[in-house]
Backbone as a ProteinNet text record, in pm:
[ID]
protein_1_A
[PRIMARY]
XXXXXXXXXXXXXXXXXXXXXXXXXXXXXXXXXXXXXXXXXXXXXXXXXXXXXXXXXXXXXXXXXXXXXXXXXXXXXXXXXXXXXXXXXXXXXXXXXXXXXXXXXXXXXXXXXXXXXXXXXXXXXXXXXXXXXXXXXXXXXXXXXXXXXXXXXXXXXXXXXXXXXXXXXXXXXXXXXXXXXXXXXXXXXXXXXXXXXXXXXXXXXXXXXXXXXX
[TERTIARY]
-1950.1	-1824.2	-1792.9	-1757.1	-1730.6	-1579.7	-1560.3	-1417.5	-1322.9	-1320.4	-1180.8	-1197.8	-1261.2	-1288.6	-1208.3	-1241.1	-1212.6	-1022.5	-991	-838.3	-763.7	-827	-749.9	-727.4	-825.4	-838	-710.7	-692.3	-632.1	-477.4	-433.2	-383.6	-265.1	-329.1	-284.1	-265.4	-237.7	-189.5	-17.1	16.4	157.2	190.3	304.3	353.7	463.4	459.1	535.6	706	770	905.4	1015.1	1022.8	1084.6	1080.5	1117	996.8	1096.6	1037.8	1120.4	1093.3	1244.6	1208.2	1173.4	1215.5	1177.3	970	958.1	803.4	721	803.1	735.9	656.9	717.3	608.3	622.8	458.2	465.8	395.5	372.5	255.4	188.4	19.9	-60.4	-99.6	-92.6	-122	-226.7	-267.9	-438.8	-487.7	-438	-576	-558.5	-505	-569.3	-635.8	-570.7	-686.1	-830.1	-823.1	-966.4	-1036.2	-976.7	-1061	-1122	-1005.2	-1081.4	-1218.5	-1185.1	-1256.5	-1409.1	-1380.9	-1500.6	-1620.6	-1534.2	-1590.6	-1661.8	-1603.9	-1623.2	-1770.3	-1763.4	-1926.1	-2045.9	-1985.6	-2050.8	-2132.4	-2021.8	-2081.9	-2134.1	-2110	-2140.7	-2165.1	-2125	-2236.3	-2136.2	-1995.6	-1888	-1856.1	-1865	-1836.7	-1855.6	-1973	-2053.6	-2180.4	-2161	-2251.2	-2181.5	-2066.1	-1994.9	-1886.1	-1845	-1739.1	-1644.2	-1509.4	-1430.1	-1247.6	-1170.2	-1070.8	-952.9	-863.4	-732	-601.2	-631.4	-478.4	-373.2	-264.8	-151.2	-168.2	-204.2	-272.4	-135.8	0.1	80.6	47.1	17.3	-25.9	-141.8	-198.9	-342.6	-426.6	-427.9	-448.3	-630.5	-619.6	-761.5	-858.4	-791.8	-874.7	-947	-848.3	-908.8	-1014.4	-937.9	-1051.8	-1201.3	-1190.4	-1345.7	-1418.5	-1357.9	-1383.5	-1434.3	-1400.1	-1442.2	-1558	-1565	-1695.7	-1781	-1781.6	-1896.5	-1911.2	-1804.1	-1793.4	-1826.5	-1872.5	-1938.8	-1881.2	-1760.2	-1634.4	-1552.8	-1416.8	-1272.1	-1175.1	-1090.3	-996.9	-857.7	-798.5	-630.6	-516.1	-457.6	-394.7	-228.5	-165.5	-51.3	87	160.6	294.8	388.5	390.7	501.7	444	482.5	451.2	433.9	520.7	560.3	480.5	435.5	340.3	176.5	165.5	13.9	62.5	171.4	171.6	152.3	199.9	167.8	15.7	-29.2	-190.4	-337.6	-236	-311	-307.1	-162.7	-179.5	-290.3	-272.3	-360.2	-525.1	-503.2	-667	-685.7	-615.2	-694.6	-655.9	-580.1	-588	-691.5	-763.8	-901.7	-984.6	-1004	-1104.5	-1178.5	-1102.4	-1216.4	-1139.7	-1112.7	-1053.1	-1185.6	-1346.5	-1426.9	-1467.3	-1429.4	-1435.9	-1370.8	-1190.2	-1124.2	-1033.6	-1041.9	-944.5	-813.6	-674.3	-561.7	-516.5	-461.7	-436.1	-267	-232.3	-68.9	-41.7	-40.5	-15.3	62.6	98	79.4	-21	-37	-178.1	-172.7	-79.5	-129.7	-173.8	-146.3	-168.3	-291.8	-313.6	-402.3	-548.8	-634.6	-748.5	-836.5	-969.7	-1080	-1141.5	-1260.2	-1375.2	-1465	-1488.5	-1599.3	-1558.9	-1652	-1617.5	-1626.5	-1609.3	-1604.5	-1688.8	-1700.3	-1817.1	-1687.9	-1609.7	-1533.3	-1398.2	-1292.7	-1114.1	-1098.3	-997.7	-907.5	-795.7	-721.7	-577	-477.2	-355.9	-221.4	-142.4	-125.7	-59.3	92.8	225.2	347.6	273.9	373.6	381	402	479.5	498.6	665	716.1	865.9	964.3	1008.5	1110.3	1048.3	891.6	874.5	802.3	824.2	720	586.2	469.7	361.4	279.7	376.3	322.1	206.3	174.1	57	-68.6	-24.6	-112.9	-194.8	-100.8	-108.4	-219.7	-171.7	-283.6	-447.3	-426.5	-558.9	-643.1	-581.9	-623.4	-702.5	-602.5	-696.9	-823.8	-801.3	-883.5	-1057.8	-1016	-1107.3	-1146	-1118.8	-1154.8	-1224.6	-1230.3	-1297.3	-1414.7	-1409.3	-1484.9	-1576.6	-1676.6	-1770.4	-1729.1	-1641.8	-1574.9	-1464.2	-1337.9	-1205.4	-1158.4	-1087	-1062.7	-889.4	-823.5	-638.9	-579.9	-494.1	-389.8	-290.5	-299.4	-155.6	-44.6	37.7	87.2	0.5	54.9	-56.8	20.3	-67.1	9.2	-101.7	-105.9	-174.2	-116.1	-0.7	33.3	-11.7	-15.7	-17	-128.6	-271.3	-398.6	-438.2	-425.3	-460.1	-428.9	-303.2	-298.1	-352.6	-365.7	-415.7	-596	-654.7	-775	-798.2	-712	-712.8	-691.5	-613.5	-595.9	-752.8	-799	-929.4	-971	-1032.7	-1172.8	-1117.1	-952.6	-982.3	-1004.5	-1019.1	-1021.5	-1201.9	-1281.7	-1382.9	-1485.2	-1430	-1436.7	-1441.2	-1449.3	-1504	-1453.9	-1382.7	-1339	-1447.5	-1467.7	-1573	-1554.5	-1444.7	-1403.1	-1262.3	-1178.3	-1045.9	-1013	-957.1	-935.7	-780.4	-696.7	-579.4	-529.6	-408	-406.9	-261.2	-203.9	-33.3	-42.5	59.5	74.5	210.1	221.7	390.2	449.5	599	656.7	790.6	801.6	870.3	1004.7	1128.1	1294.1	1246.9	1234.4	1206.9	1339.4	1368.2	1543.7	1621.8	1747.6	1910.6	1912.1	1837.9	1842.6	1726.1	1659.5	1596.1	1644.5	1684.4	1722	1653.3	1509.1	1457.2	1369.5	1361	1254.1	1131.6	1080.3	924.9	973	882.3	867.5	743.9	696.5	559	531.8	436.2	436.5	270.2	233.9	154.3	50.9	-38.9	-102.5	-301.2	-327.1	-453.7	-540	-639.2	-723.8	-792.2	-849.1	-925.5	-1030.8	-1183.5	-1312.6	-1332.4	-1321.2	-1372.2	-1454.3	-1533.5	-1665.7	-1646.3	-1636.9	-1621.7	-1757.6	-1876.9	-2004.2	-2074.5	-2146.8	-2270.3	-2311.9	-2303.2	-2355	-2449.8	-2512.3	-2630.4	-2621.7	-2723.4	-2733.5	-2647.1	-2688.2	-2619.6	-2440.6	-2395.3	-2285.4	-2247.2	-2335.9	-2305.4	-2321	-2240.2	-2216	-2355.7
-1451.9	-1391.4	-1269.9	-1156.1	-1026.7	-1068.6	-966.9	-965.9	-937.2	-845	-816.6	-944.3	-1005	-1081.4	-1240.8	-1251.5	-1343.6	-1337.7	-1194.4	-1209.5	-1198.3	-1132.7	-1183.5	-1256.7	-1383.1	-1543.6	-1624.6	-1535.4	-1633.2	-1572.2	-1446.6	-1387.5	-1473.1	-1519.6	-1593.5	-1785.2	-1781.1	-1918.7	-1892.5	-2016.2	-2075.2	-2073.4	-1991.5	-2051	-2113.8	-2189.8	-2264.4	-2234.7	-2281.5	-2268.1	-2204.4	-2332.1	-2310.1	-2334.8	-2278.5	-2275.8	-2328.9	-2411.5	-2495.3	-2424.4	-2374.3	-2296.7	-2344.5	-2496.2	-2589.4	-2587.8	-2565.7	-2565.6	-2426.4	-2321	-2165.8	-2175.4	-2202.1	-2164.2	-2018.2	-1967.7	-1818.5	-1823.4	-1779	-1773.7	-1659	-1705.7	-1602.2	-1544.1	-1380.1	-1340.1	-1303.4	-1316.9	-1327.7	-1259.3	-1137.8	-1034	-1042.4	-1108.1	-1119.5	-1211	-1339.2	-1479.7	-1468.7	-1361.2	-1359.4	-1264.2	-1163.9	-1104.2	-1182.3	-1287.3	-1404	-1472.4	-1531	-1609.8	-1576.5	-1422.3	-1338.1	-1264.9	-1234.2	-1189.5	-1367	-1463.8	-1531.6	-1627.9	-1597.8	-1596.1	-1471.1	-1391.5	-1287.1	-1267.4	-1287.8	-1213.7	-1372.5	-1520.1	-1614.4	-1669.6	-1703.8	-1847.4	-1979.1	-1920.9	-2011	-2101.6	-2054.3	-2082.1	-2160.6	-2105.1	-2190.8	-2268.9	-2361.4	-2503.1	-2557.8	-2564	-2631.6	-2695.4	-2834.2	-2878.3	-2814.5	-2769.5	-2682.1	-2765.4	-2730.3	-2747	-2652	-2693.4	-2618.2	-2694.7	-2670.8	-2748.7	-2660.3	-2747.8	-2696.7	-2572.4	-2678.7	-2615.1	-2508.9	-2547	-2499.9	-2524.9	-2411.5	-2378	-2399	-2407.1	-2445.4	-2313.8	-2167.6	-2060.6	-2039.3	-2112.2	-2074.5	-2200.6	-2347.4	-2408.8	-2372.1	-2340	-2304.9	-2156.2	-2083.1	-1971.2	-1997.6	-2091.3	-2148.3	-2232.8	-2327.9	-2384.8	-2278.4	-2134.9	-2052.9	-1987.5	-2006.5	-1941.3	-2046.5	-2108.7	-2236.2	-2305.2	-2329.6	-2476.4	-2589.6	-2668.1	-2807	-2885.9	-2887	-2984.1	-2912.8	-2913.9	-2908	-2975.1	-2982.4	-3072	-2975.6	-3011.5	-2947.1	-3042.9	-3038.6	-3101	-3045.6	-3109.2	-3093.8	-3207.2	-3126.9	-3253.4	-3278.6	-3162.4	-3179.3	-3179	-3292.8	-3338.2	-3238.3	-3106.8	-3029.1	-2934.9	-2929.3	-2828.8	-2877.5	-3031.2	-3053.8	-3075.7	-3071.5	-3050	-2906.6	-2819.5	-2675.1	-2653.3	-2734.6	-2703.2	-2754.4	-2906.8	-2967	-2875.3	-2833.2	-2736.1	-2656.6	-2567.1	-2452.9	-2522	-2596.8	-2630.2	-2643.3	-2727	-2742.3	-2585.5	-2516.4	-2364.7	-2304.9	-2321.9	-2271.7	-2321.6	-2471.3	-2505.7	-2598.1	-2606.5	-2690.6	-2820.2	-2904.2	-3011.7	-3134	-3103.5	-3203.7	-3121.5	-3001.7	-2974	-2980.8	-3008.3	-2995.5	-3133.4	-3203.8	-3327.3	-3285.2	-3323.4	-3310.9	-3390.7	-3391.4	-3521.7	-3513.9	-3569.9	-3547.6	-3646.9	-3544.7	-3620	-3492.1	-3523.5	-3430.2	-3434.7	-3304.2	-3255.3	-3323.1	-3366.7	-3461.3	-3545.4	-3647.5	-3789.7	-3808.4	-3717.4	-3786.3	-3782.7	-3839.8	-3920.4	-3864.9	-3775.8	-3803.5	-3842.9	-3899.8	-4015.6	-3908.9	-3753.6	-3723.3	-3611.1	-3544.1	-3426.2	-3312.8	-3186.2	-3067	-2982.2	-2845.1	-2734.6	-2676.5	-2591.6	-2489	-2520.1	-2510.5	-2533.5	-2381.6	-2348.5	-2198.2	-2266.9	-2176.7	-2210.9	-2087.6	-2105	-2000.8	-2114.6	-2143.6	-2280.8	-2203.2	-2295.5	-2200.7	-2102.5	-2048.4	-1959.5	-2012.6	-2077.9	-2214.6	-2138.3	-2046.1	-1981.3	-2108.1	-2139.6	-2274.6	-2383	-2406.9	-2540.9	-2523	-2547	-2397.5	-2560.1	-2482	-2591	-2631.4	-2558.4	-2655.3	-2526.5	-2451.9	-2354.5	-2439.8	-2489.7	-2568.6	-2687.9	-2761.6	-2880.9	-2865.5	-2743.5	-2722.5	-2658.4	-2578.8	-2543	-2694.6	-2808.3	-2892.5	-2932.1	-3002.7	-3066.7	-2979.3	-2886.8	-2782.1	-2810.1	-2758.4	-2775.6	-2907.9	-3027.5	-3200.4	-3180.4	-3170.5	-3200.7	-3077.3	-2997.5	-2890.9	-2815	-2764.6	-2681.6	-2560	-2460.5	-2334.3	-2353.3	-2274.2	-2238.7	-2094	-2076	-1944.8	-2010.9	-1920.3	-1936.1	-1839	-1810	-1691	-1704.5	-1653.1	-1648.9	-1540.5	-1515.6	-1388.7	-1303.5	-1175.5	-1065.9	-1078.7	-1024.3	-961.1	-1032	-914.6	-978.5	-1131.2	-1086.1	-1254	-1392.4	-1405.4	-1506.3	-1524.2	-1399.7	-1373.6	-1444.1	-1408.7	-1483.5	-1613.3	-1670.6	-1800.2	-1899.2	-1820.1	-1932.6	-1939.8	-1819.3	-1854	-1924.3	-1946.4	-2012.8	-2157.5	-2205.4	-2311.7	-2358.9	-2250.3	-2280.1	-2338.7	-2249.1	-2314.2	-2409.8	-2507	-2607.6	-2706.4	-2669.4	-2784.7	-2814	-2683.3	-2718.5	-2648.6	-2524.8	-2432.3	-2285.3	-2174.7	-2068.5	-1957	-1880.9	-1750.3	-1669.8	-1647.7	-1561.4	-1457.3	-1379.3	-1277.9	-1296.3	-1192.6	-1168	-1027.1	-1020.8	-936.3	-971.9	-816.9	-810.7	-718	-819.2	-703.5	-746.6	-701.4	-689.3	-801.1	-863	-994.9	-976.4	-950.1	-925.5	-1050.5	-1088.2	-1174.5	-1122.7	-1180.8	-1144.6	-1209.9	-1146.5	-1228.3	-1363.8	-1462.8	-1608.8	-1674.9	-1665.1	-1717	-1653.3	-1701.2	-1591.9	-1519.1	-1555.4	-1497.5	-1349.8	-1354.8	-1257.3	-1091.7	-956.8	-924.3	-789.4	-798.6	-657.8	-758.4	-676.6	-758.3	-786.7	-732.9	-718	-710.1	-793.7	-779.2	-748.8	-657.4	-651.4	-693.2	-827.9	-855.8	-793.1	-772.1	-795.8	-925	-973.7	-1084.5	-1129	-1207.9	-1162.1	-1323	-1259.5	-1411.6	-1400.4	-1564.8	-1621.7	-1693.8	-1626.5	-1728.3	-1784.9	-1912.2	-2012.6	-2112.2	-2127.4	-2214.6	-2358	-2455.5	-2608.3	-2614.8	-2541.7	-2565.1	-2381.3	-2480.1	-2321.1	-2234.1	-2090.9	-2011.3	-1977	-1945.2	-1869.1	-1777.1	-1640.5	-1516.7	-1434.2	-1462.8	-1384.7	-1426.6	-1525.6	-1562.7	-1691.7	-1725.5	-1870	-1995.7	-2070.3	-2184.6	-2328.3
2077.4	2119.7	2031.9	2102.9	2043	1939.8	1848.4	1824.8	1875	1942.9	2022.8	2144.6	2178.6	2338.9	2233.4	2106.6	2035.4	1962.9	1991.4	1998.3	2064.2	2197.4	2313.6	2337.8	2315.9	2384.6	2271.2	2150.8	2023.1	2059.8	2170.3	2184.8	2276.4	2401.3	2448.6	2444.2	2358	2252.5	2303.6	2349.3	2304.2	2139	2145.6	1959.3	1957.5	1824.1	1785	1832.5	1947.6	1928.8	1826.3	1754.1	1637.9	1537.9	1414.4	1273.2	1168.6	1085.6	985.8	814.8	794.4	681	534.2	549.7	422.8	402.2	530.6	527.5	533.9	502.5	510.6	609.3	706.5	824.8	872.1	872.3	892.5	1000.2	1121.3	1238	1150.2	1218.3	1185.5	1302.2	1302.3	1405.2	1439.5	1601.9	1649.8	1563.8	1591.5	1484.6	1354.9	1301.7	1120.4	1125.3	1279.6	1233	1337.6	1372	1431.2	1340.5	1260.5	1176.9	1042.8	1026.7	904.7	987.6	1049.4	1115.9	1162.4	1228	1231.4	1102.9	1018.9	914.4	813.9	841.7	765.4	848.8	981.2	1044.1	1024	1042.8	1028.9	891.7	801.9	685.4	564.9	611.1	520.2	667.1	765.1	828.4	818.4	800.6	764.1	873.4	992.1	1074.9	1163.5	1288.1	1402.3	1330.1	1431.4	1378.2	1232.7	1234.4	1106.8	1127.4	1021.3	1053.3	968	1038.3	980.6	1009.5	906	922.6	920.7	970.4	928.9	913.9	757.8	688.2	723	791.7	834.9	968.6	1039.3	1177.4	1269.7	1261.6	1322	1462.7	1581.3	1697	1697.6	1572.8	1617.1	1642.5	1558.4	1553.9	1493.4	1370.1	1341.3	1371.5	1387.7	1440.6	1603.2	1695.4	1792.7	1768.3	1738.7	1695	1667.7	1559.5	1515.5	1617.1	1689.8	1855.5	1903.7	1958.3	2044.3	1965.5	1812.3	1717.1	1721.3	1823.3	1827.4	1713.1	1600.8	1495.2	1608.5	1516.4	1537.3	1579.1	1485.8	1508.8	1406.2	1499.6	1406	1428.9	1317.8	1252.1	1259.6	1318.1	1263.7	1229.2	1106.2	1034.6	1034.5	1063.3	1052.4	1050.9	997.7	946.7	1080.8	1135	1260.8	1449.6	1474.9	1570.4	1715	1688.4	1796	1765	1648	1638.8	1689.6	1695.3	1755.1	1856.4	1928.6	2107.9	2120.6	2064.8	2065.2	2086.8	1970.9	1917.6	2096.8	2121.4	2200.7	2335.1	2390.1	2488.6	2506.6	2379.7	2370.7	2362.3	2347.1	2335.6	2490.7	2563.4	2676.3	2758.3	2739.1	2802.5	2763.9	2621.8	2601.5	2664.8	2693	2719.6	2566.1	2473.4	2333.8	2317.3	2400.3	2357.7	2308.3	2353	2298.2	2131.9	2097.4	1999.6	1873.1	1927.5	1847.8	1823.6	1713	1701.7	1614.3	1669.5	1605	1547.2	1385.8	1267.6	1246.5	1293.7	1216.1	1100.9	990.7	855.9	744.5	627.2	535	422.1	415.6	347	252.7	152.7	65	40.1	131.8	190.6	265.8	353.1	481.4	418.6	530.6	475	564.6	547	608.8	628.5	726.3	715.6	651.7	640.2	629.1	525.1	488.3	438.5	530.7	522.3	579.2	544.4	639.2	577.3	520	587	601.1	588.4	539.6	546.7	577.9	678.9	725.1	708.9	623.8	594.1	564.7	655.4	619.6	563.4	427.7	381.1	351.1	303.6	264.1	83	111.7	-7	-149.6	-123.1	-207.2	-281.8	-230.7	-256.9	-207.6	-99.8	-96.1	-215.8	-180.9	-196.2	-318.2	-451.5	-530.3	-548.5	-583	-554.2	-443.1	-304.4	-188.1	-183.2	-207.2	-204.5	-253.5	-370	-455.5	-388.5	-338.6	-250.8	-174.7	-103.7	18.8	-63.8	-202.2	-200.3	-317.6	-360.2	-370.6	-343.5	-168.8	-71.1	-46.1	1.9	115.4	1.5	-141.4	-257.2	-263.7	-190.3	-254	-87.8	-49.1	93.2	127.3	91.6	168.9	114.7	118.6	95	64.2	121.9	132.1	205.6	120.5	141.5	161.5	311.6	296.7	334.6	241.6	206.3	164.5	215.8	263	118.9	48.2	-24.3	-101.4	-131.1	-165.4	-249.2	-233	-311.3	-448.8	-572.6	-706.2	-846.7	-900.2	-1036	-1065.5	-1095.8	-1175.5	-1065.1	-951.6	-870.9	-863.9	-821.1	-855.9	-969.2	-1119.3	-1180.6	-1232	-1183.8	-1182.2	-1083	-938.1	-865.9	-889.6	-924.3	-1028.3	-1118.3	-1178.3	-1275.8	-1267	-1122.3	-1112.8	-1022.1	-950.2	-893.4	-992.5	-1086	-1153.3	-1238.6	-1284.7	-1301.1	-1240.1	-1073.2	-976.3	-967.4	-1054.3	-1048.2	-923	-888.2	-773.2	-839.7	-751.5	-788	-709.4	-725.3	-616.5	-584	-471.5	-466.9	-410.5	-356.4	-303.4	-242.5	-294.1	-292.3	-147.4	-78.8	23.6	46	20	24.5	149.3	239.8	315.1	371.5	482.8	537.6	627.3	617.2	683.5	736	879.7	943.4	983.5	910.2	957.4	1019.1	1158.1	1238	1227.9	1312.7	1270.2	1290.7	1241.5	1298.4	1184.9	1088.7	1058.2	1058.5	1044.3	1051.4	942.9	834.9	698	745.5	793.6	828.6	869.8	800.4	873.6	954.5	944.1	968.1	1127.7	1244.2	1340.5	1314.3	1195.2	1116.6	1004.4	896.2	788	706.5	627	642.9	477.6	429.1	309.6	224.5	143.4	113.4	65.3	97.6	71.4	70	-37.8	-96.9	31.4	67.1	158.2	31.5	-17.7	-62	-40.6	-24	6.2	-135.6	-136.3	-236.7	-270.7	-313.4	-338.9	-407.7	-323.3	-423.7	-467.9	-435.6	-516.9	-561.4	-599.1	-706.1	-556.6	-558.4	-443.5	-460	-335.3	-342.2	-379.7	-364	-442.2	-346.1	-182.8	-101.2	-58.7	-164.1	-125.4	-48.1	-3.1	60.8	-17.3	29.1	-77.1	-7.6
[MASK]
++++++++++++++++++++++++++++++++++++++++++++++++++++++++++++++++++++++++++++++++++++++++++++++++++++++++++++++++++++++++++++++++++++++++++++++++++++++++++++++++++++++++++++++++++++++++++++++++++++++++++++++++++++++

């Protein structure tokens, strides 16, 4: 599947109604999560023929994505119930419902039978909830082979959430910073766009190869 043919399809997704601000829910939009998603086949093999997850699935944005990148099997994880009716819709409007299984739990708690290749994650910021950033790159790091996670841009946050990597026993392996638009979605909101800066993280729970793959 081309890229643009791969955000059209992520394009037309149902989203989430309405968004709960205790949980920083941000939608990710098609084209940043088809450009993760793409680059992260393209350029590592992250992808098709792999089992992949997405902690804190929302709509179900990059799990389905990776469904249409021919993953093996995916997992979407999420706390709120309306968000895996969101997720399940959209799956069968794609067409990946033998590809894709939906978990309602929170990321801290829930339990896999297996491990994973791949985790895609837009987790909160961890600003309401401070930590819940953490939470999510924990898990994503105890289960998975490679982590790619969205989190605010800035030296200071950069080198602490490095720092919390490699005591989890993991490895950053490339940092890519770029604009992440959040739209009016609370009353506190007051611009129709907001445009933040924010760094994606590919991360290694094991030793890489030379060319980058874990």
């Amino acid at each position: 599947m081309r890229l643009k043919d791969l955000e059209i399809a992520l394009e037309s997704i149902s989203r989430v109604g309405e968004y709960d601000v205790s949980l920083e829910q941000y939608p990710t939009p098609a084209r940043i999560a088809s450009a993760i998603l793409f680059a992260a086949q393209m350029e590592y093999g992250d992808i098709t023929d792999k089992t992949v997850c997405d902690l804190g699935c929302g709509d179900g944005i990059f799990a389905l994505g990776a469904a249409l990148l021919n993953a093996d099997k995916v997992i979407g994880v999420d706390v709120q119930s309306k968000a895996l009716k969101a997720s399940q819709m959209n799956s069968r409007m794609l067409g990946t419902e033998d590809t894709v299984d939906w978990v309602l739990g929170d990321v801290s708690s829930f339990q896999l039978r297996c491990l994973v290749d791949t985790v895609v994650s837009n987790p909160p910021f961890g600003v309401k909830r401070r930590g819940a950033d953490l939470r999510f790159l924990q898990k994503a790091i105890s289960i998975a082979d490679v982590t790619y996670s969205i989190h605010l841009a800035g030296d200071k946050n950069r080198a602490f959430l490095k720092n919390e990597v490699e005591k989890l026993g993991a490895s950053v392996t490339q940092i890519e910073t770029f604009q992440f638009p959040i739209g009016k979605l609370f009353d506190f909101h007051r611009k129709s766009v907001h445009m933040i800066n924010v760094d994606l993280y590919r991360i290694c729970s094991k030793e890489c190869e030379p060319n980058g793959r874990c």
